[in-house]
Amino acid sequence: MTVMYFANASTGYRLLKYGVVPRVLDSLPNIYLMPFLHGSFQHLSNNLIGFIIFSALCILRGVKLYLWSSFFIITVSGLLVWLFGRPAVHIGASGWIFGLWSLSIMLALFNRSFVNIVIALIVVFLYGGMIYGVLPNNPSVSFEAHLFGALAGAIAAWLSVAIGKSRRRK
């Protein structure tokens, strides 16, 4: 994200055109670029803090879960923004971050292990206010990415537990 930000800034932010523009077919592949594009240093900084925290909490449960969940969250939230988002250029990692946030909470619901419950309690206590980020309150912020990221994280949590149970039965 940081490397992409400085590359983008050095071009006068011309890379922002590679964000996701809902229902514009040419921008569909950009769902994989969107999390790495940021419109300002403050935007990048805000995203990096949440990204580092929620990535670390997910990695505590395993790198494989983190990589699979990240790919799933980026893909699903990006597709949903592309399908249902407002007509604008959507950029930033907040969909991914909200997905990891939701995953941290929902894993405790679907797999009630001690580690999952402790992590979920910490996340809810310290970051429960993020729920308000899924509501439209600032026209320059993609609440759609927040909302669809949180939804994708919840689905990723459910799928990871369901797939894990299925593999254990074999």
Short mmCIF file of C-alpha atoms in Angstrom, two decimals:
data_model
loop_
_atom_site.label_atom_id
_atom_site.label_comp_id
_atom_site.label_asym_id
_atom_site.label_seq_id
_atom_site.Cartn_x
_atom_site.Cartn_y
_atom_site.Cartn_z
CA MET A 1 0.00 0.00 0.00
CA THR A 2 2.76 2.40 0.92
CA VAL A 3 4.79 1.72 -2.23
CA MET A 4 1.67 2.13 -4.37
CA TYR A 5 0.79 5.37 -2.56
CA PHE A 6 4.19 6.95 -3.26
CA ALA A 7 4.12 5.73 -6.88
CA ASN A 8 0.64 7.25 -7.21
CA ALA A 9 1.68 10.53 -5.54
CA SER A 10 4.72 10.80 -7.83
CA THR A 11 2.40 10.66 -10.87
CA GLY A 12 0.10 13.38 -9.53
CA TYR A 13 -2.40 10.74 -8.35
CA ARG A 14 -3.06 9.58 -11.90
CA LEU A 15 -3.30 5.97 -10.74
CA LEU A 16 -6.59 6.71 -8.98
CA LYS A 17 -8.32 6.11 -12.29
CA TYR A 18 -7.64 2.42 -11.62
CA GLY A 19 -10.13 2.36 -8.77
CA VAL A 20 -13.44 0.55 -9.10
CA VAL A 21 -16.16 2.36 -11.03
CA PRO A 22 -19.45 0.52 -10.46
CA ARG A 23 -20.94 -1.16 -13.49
CA VAL A 24 -18.14 -0.04 -15.82
CA LEU A 25 -16.83 -3.29 -17.25
CA ASP A 26 -13.28 -2.02 -17.83
CA SER A 27 -12.91 -1.29 -14.11
CA LEU A 28 -13.97 -4.77 -12.94
CA PRO A 29 -10.37 -6.12 -12.75
CA ASN A 30 -9.53 -3.09 -10.60
CA ILE A 31 -11.16 -4.75 -7.59
CA TYR A 32 -7.67 -6.14 -6.94
CA LEU A 33 -6.01 -2.70 -7.26
CA MET A 34 -8.60 -0.78 -5.22
CA PRO A 35 -7.19 -1.76 -1.77
CA PHE A 36 -3.76 -0.44 -2.71
CA LEU A 37 -4.84 2.97 -4.04
CA HIS A 38 -5.24 5.89 -1.64
CA GLY A 39 -6.13 9.49 -2.36
CA SER A 40 -4.02 11.13 0.35
CA PHE A 41 -1.39 10.35 2.95
CA GLN A 42 -4.04 10.68 5.66
CA HIS A 43 -6.24 8.15 3.82
CA LEU A 44 -3.29 5.75 3.62
CA SER A 45 -2.34 6.29 7.28
CA ASN A 46 -5.88 5.68 8.52
CA ASN A 47 -6.12 2.49 6.49
CA LEU A 48 -2.68 1.22 7.50
CA ILE A 49 -3.48 1.40 11.22
CA GLY A 50 -6.61 -0.74 10.90
CA PHE A 51 -4.98 -2.99 8.33
CA ILE A 52 -2.02 -3.78 10.60
CA ILE A 53 -4.20 -4.39 13.66
CA PHE A 54 -6.81 -6.61 12.01
CA SER A 55 -4.26 -8.43 9.85
CA ALA A 56 -2.24 -9.28 12.97
CA LEU A 57 -5.36 -10.55 14.76
CA CYS A 58 -6.23 -12.74 11.80
CA ILE A 59 -2.66 -14.03 11.39
CA LEU A 60 -2.77 -15.16 15.03
CA ARG A 61 -5.21 -17.80 13.81
CA GLY A 62 -2.97 -18.81 10.91
CA VAL A 63 -1.37 -17.43 7.78
CA LYS A 64 -3.43 -19.74 5.57
CA LEU A 65 -6.68 -18.34 7.03
CA TYR A 66 -5.37 -14.79 6.60
CA LEU A 67 -4.37 -15.24 2.94
CA TRP A 68 -7.56 -17.10 1.98
CA SER A 69 -9.81 -14.66 3.87
CA SER A 70 -8.04 -11.62 2.45
CA PHE A 71 -8.44 -12.87 -1.11
CA PHE A 72 -12.08 -13.75 -0.47
CA ILE A 73 -12.86 -10.40 1.19
CA ILE A 74 -11.16 -8.35 -1.53
CA THR A 75 -12.91 -10.32 -4.28
CA VAL A 76 -16.41 -10.38 -2.79
CA SER A 77 -16.45 -6.82 -1.46
CA GLY A 78 -14.96 -5.54 -4.73
CA LEU A 79 -17.57 -7.37 -6.80
CA LEU A 80 -20.38 -6.06 -4.61
CA VAL A 81 -19.07 -2.48 -4.83
CA TRP A 82 -18.83 -2.91 -8.60
CA LEU A 83 -22.40 -4.22 -8.77
CA PHE A 84 -24.14 -1.95 -6.25
CA GLY A 85 -21.88 1.02 -5.47
CA ARG A 86 -22.60 4.65 -6.19
CA PRO A 87 -21.25 5.95 -9.50
CA ALA A 88 -17.83 7.15 -8.33
CA VAL A 89 -14.25 5.91 -8.28
CA HIS A 90 -13.93 3.67 -5.22
CA ILE A 91 -10.42 3.36 -3.79
CA GLY A 92 -8.76 2.30 -0.56
CA ALA A 93 -8.33 -0.72 1.68
CA SER A 94 -11.29 -0.06 3.95
CA GLY A 95 -13.37 -2.88 2.46
CA TRP A 96 -10.54 -5.30 3.25
CA ILE A 97 -10.14 -3.80 6.73
CA PHE A 98 -13.86 -3.97 7.52
CA GLY A 99 -13.79 -7.56 6.25
CA LEU A 100 -10.97 -8.51 8.61
CA TRP A 101 -12.78 -6.65 11.43
CA SER A 102 -15.98 -8.60 10.77
CA LEU A 103 -14.06 -11.86 10.40
CA SER A 104 -12.46 -11.29 13.84
CA ILE A 105 -15.88 -10.96 15.42
CA MET A 106 -17.80 -13.57 13.46
CA LEU A 107 -15.24 -16.35 13.91
CA ALA A 108 -16.18 -16.32 17.60
CA LEU A 109 -19.83 -16.79 16.67
CA PHE A 110 -19.20 -19.67 14.28
CA ASN A 111 -16.27 -21.31 16.12
CA ARG A 112 -16.42 -20.67 19.84
CA SER A 113 -12.81 -21.39 20.66
CA PHE A 114 -11.18 -19.51 23.52
CA VAL A 115 -8.84 -17.60 21.16
CA ASN A 116 -11.68 -16.55 18.86
CA ILE A 117 -13.82 -15.35 21.76
CA VAL A 118 -10.98 -13.35 23.33
CA ILE A 119 -10.10 -11.72 20.00
CA ALA A 120 -13.75 -10.93 19.29
CA LEU A 121 -14.22 -9.36 22.73
CA ILE A 122 -11.13 -7.20 22.25
CA VAL A 123 -12.28 -6.13 18.79
CA VAL A 124 -15.82 -5.33 19.92
CA PHE A 125 -14.58 -3.45 22.99
CA LEU A 126 -11.88 -1.42 21.21
CA TYR A 127 -13.31 -1.16 17.69
CA GLY A 128 -17.05 -1.74 18.05
CA GLY A 129 -17.70 1.80 16.86
CA MET A 130 -16.59 0.77 13.39
CA ILE A 131 -20.14 -0.49 12.88
CA TYR A 132 -21.12 3.11 12.15
CA GLY A 133 -18.74 3.08 9.18
CA VAL A 134 -21.15 0.88 7.24
CA LEU A 135 -23.70 3.72 7.21
CA PRO A 136 -23.68 6.44 4.56
CA ASN A 137 -22.51 9.57 6.33
CA ASN A 138 -19.82 11.17 4.15
CA PRO A 139 -20.28 11.37 0.37
CA SER A 140 -16.51 11.18 -0.20
CA VAL A 141 -16.19 7.88 1.71
CA SER A 142 -17.21 4.57 0.16
CA PHE A 143 -19.56 3.26 2.82
CA GLU A 144 -20.37 0.58 0.26
CA ALA A 145 -16.83 -0.81 0.56
CA HIS A 146 -17.20 -0.77 4.35
CA LEU A 147 -20.59 -2.50 4.27
CA PHE A 148 -19.68 -5.09 1.65
CA GLY A 149 -16.29 -5.71 3.29
CA ALA A 150 -18.00 -6.43 6.61
CA LEU A 151 -20.46 -8.76 4.85
CA ALA A 152 -17.64 -10.54 3.01
CA GLY A 153 -15.74 -10.98 6.29
CA ALA A 154 -18.78 -12.55 7.93
CA ILE A 155 -19.22 -14.93 4.99
CA ALA A 156 -15.48 -15.76 5.05
CA ALA A 157 -15.75 -16.60 8.76
CA TRP A 158 -18.71 -18.90 8.16
CA LEU A 159 -17.06 -20.57 5.17
CA SER A 160 -13.75 -21.11 6.95
CA VAL A 161 -15.50 -22.82 9.86
CA ALA A 162 -17.78 -24.86 7.57
CA ILE A 163 -14.86 -25.95 5.37
CA GLY A 164 -12.78 -26.78 8.46
CA LYS A 165 -15.58 -28.95 9.88
CA SER A 166 -16.04 -30.67 6.52
CA ARG A 167 -12.31 -31.51 6.29
CA ARG A 168 -12.23 -32.85 9.87
CA ARG A 169 -15.07 -35.28 9.08
CA LYS A 170 -13.14 -36.90 6.22
#
